[in-house]
Tab-separated table of C-alpha atoms (C1' of nucleotides) in Angstrom:
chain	number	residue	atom	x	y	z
A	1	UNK	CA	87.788	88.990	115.269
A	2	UNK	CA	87.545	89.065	119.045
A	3	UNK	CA	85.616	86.076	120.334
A	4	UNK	CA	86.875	83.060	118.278
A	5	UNK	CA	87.081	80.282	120.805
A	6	UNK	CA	90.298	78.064	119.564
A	7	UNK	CA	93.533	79.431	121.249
A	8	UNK	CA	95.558	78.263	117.989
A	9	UNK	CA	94.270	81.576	116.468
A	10	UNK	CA	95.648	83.259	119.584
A	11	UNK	CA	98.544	84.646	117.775
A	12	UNK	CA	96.615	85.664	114.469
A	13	UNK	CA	94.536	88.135	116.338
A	14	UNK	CA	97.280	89.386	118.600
A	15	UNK	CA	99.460	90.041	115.413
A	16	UNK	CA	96.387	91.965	114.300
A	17	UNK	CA	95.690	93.969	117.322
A	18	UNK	CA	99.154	94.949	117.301
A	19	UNK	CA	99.475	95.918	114.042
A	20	UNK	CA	96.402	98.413	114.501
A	21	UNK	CA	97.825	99.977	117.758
A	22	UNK	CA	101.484	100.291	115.541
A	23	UNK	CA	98.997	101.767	112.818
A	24	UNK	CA	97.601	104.332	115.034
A	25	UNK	CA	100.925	105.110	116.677
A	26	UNK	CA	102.662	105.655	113.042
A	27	UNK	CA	99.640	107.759	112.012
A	28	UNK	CA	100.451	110.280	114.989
A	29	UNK	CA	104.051	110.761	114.318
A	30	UNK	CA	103.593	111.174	110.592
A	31	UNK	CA	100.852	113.773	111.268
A	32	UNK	CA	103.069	115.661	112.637
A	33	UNK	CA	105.045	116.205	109.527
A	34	UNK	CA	102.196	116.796	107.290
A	35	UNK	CA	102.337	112.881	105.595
A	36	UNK	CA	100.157	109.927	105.623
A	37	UNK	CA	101.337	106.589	106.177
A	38	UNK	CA	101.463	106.153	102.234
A	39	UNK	CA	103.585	109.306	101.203
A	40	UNK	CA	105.623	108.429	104.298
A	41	UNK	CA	105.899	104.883	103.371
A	42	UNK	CA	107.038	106.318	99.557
A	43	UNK	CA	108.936	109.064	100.473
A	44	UNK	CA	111.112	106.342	102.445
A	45	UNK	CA	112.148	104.562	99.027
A	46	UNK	CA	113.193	107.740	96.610
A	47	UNK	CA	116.702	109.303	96.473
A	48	UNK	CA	117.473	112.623	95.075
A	49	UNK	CA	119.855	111.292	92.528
A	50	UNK	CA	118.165	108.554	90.369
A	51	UNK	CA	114.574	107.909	91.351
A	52	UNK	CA	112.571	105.151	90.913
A	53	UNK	CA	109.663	104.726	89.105
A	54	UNK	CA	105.864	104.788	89.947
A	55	UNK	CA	106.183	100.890	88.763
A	56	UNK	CA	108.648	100.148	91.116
A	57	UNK	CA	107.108	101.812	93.724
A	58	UNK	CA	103.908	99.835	93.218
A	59	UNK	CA	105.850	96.655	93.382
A	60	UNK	CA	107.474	97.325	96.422
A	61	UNK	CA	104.579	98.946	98.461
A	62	UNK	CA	102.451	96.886	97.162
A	63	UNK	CA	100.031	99.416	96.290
A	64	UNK	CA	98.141	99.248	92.926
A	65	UNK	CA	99.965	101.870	90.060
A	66	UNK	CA	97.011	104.069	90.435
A	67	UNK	CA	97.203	104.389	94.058
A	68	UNK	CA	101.072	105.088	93.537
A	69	UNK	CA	99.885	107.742	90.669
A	70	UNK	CA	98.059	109.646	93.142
A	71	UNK	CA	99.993	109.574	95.836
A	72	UNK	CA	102.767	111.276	93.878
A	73	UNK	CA	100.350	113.676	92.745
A	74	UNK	CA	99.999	115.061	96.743
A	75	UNK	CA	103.654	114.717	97.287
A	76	UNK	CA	104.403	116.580	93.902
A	77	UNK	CA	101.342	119.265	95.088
A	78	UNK	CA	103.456	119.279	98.470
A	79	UNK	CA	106.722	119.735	96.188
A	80	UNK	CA	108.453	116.979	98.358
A	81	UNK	CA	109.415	114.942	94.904
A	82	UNK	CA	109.105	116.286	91.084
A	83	UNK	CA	108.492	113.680	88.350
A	84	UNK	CA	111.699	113.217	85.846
A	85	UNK	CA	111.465	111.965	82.232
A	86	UNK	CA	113.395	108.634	82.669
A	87	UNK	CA	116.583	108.821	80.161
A	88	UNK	CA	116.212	105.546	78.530
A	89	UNK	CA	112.674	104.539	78.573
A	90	UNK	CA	109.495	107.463	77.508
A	91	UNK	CA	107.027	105.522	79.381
A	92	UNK	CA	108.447	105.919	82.627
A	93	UNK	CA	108.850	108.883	84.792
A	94	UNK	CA	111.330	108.849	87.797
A	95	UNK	CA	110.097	110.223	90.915
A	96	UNK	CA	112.837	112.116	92.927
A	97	UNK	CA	113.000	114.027	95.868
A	98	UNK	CA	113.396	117.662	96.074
A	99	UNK	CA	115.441	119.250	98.646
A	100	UNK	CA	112.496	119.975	100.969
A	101	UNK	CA	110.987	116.740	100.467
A	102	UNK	CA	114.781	115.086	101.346
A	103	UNK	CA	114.558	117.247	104.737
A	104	UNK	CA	111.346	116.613	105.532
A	105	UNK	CA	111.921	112.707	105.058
A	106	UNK	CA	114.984	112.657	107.223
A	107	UNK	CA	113.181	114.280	110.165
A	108	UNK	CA	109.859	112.308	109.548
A	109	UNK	CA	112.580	109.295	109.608
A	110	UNK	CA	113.899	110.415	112.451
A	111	UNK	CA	111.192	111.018	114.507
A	112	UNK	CA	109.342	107.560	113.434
A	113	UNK	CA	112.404	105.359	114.437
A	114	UNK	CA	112.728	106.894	118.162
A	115	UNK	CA	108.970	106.716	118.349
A	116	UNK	CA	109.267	102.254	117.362
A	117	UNK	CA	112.212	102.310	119.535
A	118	UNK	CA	110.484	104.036	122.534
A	119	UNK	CA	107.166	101.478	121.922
A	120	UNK	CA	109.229	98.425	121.347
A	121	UNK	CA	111.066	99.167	124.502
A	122	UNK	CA	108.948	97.060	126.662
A	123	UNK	CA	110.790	94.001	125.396
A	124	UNK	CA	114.443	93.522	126.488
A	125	UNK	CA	117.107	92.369	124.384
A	126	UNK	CA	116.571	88.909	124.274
A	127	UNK	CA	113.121	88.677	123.693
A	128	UNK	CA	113.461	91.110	121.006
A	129	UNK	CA	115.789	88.478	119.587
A	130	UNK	CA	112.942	85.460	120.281
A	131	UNK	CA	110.442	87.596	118.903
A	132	UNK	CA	111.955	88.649	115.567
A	133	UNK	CA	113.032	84.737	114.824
A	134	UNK	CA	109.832	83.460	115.752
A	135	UNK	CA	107.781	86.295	113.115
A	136	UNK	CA	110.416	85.282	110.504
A	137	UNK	CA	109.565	81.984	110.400
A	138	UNK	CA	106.218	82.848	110.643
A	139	UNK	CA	106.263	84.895	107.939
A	140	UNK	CA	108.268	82.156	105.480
A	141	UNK	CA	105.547	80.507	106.451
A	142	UNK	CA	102.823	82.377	105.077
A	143	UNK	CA	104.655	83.119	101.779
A	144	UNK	CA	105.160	79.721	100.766
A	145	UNK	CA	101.506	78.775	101.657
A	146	UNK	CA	100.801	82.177	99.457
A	147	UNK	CA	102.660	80.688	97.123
A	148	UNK	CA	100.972	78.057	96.817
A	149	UNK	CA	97.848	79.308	96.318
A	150	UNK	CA	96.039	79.161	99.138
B	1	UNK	CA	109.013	101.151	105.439
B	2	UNK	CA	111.402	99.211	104.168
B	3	UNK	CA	115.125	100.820	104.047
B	4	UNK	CA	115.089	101.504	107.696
B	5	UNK	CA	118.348	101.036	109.147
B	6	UNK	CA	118.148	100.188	112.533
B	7	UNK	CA	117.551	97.033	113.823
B	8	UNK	CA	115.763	97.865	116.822
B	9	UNK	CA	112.917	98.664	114.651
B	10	UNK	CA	113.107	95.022	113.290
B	11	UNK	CA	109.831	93.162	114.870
B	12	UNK	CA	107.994	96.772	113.783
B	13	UNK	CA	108.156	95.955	110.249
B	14	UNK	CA	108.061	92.339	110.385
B	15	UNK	CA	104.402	92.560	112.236
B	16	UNK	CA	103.638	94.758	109.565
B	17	UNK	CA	104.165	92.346	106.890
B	18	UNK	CA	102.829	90.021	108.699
B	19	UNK	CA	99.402	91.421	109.140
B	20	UNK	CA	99.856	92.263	105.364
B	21	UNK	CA	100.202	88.679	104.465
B	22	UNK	CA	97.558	87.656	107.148
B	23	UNK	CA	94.977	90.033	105.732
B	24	UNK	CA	95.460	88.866	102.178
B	25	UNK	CA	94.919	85.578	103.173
B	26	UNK	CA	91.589	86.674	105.346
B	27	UNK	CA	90.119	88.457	102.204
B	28	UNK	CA	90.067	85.682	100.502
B	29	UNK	CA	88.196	83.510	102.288
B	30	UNK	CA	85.843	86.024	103.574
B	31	UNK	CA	85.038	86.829	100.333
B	32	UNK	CA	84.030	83.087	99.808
B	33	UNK	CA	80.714	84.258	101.926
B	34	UNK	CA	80.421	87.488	100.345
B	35	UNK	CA	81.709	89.310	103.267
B	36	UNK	CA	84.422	92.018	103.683
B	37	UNK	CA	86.884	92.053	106.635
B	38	UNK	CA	85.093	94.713	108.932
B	39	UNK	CA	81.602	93.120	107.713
B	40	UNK	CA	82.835	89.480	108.869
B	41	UNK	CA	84.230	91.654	112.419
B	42	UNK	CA	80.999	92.848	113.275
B	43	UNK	CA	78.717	89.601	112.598
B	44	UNK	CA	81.823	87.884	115.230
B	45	UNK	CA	80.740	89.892	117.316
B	46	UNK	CA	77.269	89.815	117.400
B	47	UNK	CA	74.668	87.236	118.618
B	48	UNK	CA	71.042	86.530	117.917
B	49	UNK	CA	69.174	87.450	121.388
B	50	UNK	CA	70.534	90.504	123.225
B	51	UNK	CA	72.543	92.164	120.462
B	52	UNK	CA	74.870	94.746	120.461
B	53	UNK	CA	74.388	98.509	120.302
B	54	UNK	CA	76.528	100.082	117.492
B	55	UNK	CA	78.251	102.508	119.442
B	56	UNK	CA	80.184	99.192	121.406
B	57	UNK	CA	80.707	97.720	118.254
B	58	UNK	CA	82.762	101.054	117.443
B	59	UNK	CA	84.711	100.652	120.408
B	60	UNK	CA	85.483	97.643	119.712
B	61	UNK	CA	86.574	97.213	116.304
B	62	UNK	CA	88.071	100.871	116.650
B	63	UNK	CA	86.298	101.762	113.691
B	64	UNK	CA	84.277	105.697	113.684
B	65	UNK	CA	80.410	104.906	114.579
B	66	UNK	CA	79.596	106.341	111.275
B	67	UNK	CA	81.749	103.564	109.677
B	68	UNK	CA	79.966	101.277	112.011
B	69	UNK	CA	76.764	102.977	110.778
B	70	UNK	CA	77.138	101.939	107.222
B	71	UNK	CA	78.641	98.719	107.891
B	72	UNK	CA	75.327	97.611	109.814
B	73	UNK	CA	73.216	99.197	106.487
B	74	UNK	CA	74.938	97.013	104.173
B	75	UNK	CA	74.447	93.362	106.814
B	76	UNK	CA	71.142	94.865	107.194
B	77	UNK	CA	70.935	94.929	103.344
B	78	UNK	CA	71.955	91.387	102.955
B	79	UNK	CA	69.608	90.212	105.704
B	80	UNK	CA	72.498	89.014	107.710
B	81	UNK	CA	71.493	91.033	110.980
B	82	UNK	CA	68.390	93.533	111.672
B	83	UNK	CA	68.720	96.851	113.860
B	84	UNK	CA	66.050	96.752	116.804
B	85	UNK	CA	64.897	99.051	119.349
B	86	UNK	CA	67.242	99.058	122.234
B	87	UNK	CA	64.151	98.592	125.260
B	88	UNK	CA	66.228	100.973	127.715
B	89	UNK	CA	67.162	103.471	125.915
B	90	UNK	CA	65.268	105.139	122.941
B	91	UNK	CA	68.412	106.377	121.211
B	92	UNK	CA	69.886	103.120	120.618
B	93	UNK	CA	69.250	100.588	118.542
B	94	UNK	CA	70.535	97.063	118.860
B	95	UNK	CA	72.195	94.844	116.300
B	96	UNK	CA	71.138	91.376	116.118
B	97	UNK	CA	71.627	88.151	113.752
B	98	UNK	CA	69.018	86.993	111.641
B	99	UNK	CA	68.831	83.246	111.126
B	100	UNK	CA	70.506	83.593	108.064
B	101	UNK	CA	73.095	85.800	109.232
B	102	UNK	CA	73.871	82.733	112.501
B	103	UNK	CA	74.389	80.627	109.593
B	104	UNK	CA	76.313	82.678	107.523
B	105	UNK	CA	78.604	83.654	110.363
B	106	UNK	CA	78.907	79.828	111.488
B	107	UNK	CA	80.443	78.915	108.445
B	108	UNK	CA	82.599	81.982	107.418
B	109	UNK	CA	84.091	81.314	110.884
B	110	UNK	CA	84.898	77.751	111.135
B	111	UNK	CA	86.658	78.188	107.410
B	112	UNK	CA	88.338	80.956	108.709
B	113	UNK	CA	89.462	78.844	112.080
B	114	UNK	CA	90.867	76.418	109.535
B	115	UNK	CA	92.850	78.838	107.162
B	116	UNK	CA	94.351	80.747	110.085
B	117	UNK	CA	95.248	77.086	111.677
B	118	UNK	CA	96.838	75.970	108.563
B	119	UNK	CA	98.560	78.965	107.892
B	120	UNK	CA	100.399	79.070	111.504
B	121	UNK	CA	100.848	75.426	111.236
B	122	UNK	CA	104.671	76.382	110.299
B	123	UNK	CA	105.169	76.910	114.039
B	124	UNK	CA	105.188	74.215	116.839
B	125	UNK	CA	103.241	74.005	119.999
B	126	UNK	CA	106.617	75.520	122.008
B	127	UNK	CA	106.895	78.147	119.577
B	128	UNK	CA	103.500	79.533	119.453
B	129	UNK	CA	103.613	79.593	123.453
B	130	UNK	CA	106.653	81.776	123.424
B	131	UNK	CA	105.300	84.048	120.454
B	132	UNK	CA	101.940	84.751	121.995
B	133	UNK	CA	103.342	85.290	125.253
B	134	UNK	CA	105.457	87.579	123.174
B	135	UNK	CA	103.461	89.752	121.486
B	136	UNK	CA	101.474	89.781	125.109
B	137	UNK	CA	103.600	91.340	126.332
B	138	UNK	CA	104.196	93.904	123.786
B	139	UNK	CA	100.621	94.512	122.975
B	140	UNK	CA	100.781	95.802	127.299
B	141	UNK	CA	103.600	97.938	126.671
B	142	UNK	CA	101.289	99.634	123.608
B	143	UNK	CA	98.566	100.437	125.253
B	144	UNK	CA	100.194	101.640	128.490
B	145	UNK	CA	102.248	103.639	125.620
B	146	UNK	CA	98.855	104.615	124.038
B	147	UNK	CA	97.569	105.437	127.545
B	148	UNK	CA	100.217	107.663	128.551
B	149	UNK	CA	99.207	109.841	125.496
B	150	UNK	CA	102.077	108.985	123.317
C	1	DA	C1'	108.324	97.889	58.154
C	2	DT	C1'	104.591	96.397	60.358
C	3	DA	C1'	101.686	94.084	63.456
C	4	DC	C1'	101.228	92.666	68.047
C	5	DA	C1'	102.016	91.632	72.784
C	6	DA	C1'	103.901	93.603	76.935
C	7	DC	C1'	104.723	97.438	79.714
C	8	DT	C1'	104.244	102.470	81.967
C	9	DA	C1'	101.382	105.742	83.565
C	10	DT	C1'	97.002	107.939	83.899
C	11	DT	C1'	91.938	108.502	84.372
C	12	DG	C1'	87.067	107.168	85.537
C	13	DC	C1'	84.511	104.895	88.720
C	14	DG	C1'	82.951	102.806	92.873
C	15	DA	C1'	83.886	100.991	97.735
C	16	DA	C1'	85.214	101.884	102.429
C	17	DC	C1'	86.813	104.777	105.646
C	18	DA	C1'	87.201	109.195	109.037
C	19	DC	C1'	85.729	113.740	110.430
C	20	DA	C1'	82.247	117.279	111.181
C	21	DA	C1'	77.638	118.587	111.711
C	22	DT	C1'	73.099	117.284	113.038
C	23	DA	C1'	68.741	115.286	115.484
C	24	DA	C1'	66.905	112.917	119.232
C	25	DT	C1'	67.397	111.306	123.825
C	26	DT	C1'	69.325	110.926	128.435
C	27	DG	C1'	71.118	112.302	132.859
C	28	DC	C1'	72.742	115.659	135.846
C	29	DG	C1'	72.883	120.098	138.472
C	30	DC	C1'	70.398	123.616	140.251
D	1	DG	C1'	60.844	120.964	136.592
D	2	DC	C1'	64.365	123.133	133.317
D	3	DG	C1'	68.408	123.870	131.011
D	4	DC	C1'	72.621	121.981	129.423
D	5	DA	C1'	76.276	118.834	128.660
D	6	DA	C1'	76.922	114.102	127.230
D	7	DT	C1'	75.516	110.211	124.468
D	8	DT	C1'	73.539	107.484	120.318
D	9	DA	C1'	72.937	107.202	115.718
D	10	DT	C1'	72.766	109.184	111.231
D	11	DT	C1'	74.030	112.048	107.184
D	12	DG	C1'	77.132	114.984	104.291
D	13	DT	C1'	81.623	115.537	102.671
D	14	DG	C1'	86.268	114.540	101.456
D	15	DT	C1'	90.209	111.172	101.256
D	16	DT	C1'	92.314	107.033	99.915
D	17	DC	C1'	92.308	102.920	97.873
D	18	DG	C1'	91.552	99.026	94.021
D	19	DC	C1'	89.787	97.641	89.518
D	20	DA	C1'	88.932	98.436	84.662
D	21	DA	C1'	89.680	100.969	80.660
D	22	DT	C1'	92.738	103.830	78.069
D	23	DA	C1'	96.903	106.287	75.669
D	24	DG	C1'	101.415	106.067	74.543
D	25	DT	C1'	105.866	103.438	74.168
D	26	DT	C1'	108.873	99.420	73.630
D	27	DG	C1'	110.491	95.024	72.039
D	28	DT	C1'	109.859	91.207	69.112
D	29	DA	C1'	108.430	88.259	65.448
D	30	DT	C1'	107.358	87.909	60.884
DNA sequence: ATACAACTATTGCGAACACAATAATTGCGC
DNA sequence: GCGCAATTATTGTGTTCGCAATAGTTGTAT
């Protein structure tokens, strides 16, 4: 992925190195709270009131079920969520967050928003501005072409 | 990662998705040559007279040297590359191409060059200028950040 | 009401990765 | 020279993920 001679690939492997220093970053800061990037990632999308369910999960993460499964297995372990029988439907369970696990997701939150802000700080206000536009339309981009099938 | 409420975190999760989308798209045409993604990384890097000794490859591609290890077995496996004795120093070994594997590596890359060229197609020549010099600039401010022991 | 397709969650299995421990080699200090 | 820390590569172990197969539930069509 480094020496690829064509400069219209430029941005493809700088969006990649970033994302891998942003990886490593994230990974430190969750560390601290006992989480990987998954259960983090999860932990994010729950409530204590309703749930959601491991489906839902899946489809937003983008994570097979199975990976979701286990993932709420270590967070239920940890006793940061419990499974729920869903009301209406006995296939599903809801996944909530227990009162540790809605703690420990505000202060993981916490700490993982100053730690973007402080690394995104290089850019000033502006170019954050250029830079978000120019990844959006980057990104429609790359969805439609998914879409397509390519 | 996604109900974040700040906005300064913005370009954060959009080069996530982005390298999402980007990697989906990579899989699939690596796996056109029967390669993986970290497979493909290493033969990039590689060429077929001095070679590379594994533990630069792990620098490089940030991976652990036992990842790179295995990596190298499974090439090796395939007859894509072939591990030989580094002359300078007995406790390296050096990782060459095999004919095969300079083919092999040939093509995956020029059909990757032409998905990733097609895929960013959506932006301009202006636009790409101002998002690589972007994400330049950002990628600094990381690994100063990174650096710095943050 | 019954059969059947679709859906929810789980489990078994294998692939790919990091970390820790290990063996061999190198270079440095003394 | 000799010992010892550093370096290179490998192996063992555990984690995390996707894919395939499975069990139970739901909705629908007949």
């Amino acid at each position: 992925m480094q020496t690829e001679l064509s400069t219209t690939i430029l941005p493809y492997r700088m969006i990649h190195d970033l994302y891998v220093l942003l990886d490593d970053g994230d990974q430190r800061v969750f560390r601290a709270f006992d989480l990987s990037t998954s259960q983090y990632a999860v932990l994010v999308l729950l409530d204590n009131e309703q749930g959601k369910r491991l489906t839902d999960l899946s489809a937003q993460l983008l994570f097979d079920k199975s990976t979701i499964t286990r993932i709420v297995d270590r967070l239920e372990q940890s006793e940061l969520v419990r499974r729920i029988a869903d009301p209406d439907d006995r296939r599903a369970q809801r996944v909530v967050l227990t009162p540790t696990g809605a703690i420990r997701r505000a202060r993981a939150q916490a700490a993982h928003l100053e730690s973007v802000e402080q690394r995104l700080a290089v850019l000033d206000e502006l170019e954050h501005d250029q830079l978000v536009a120019l990844l959006a339309k980057l990104r429609v981009g790359l969805r439609v072409h998914l879409a397509d099938g390519g």
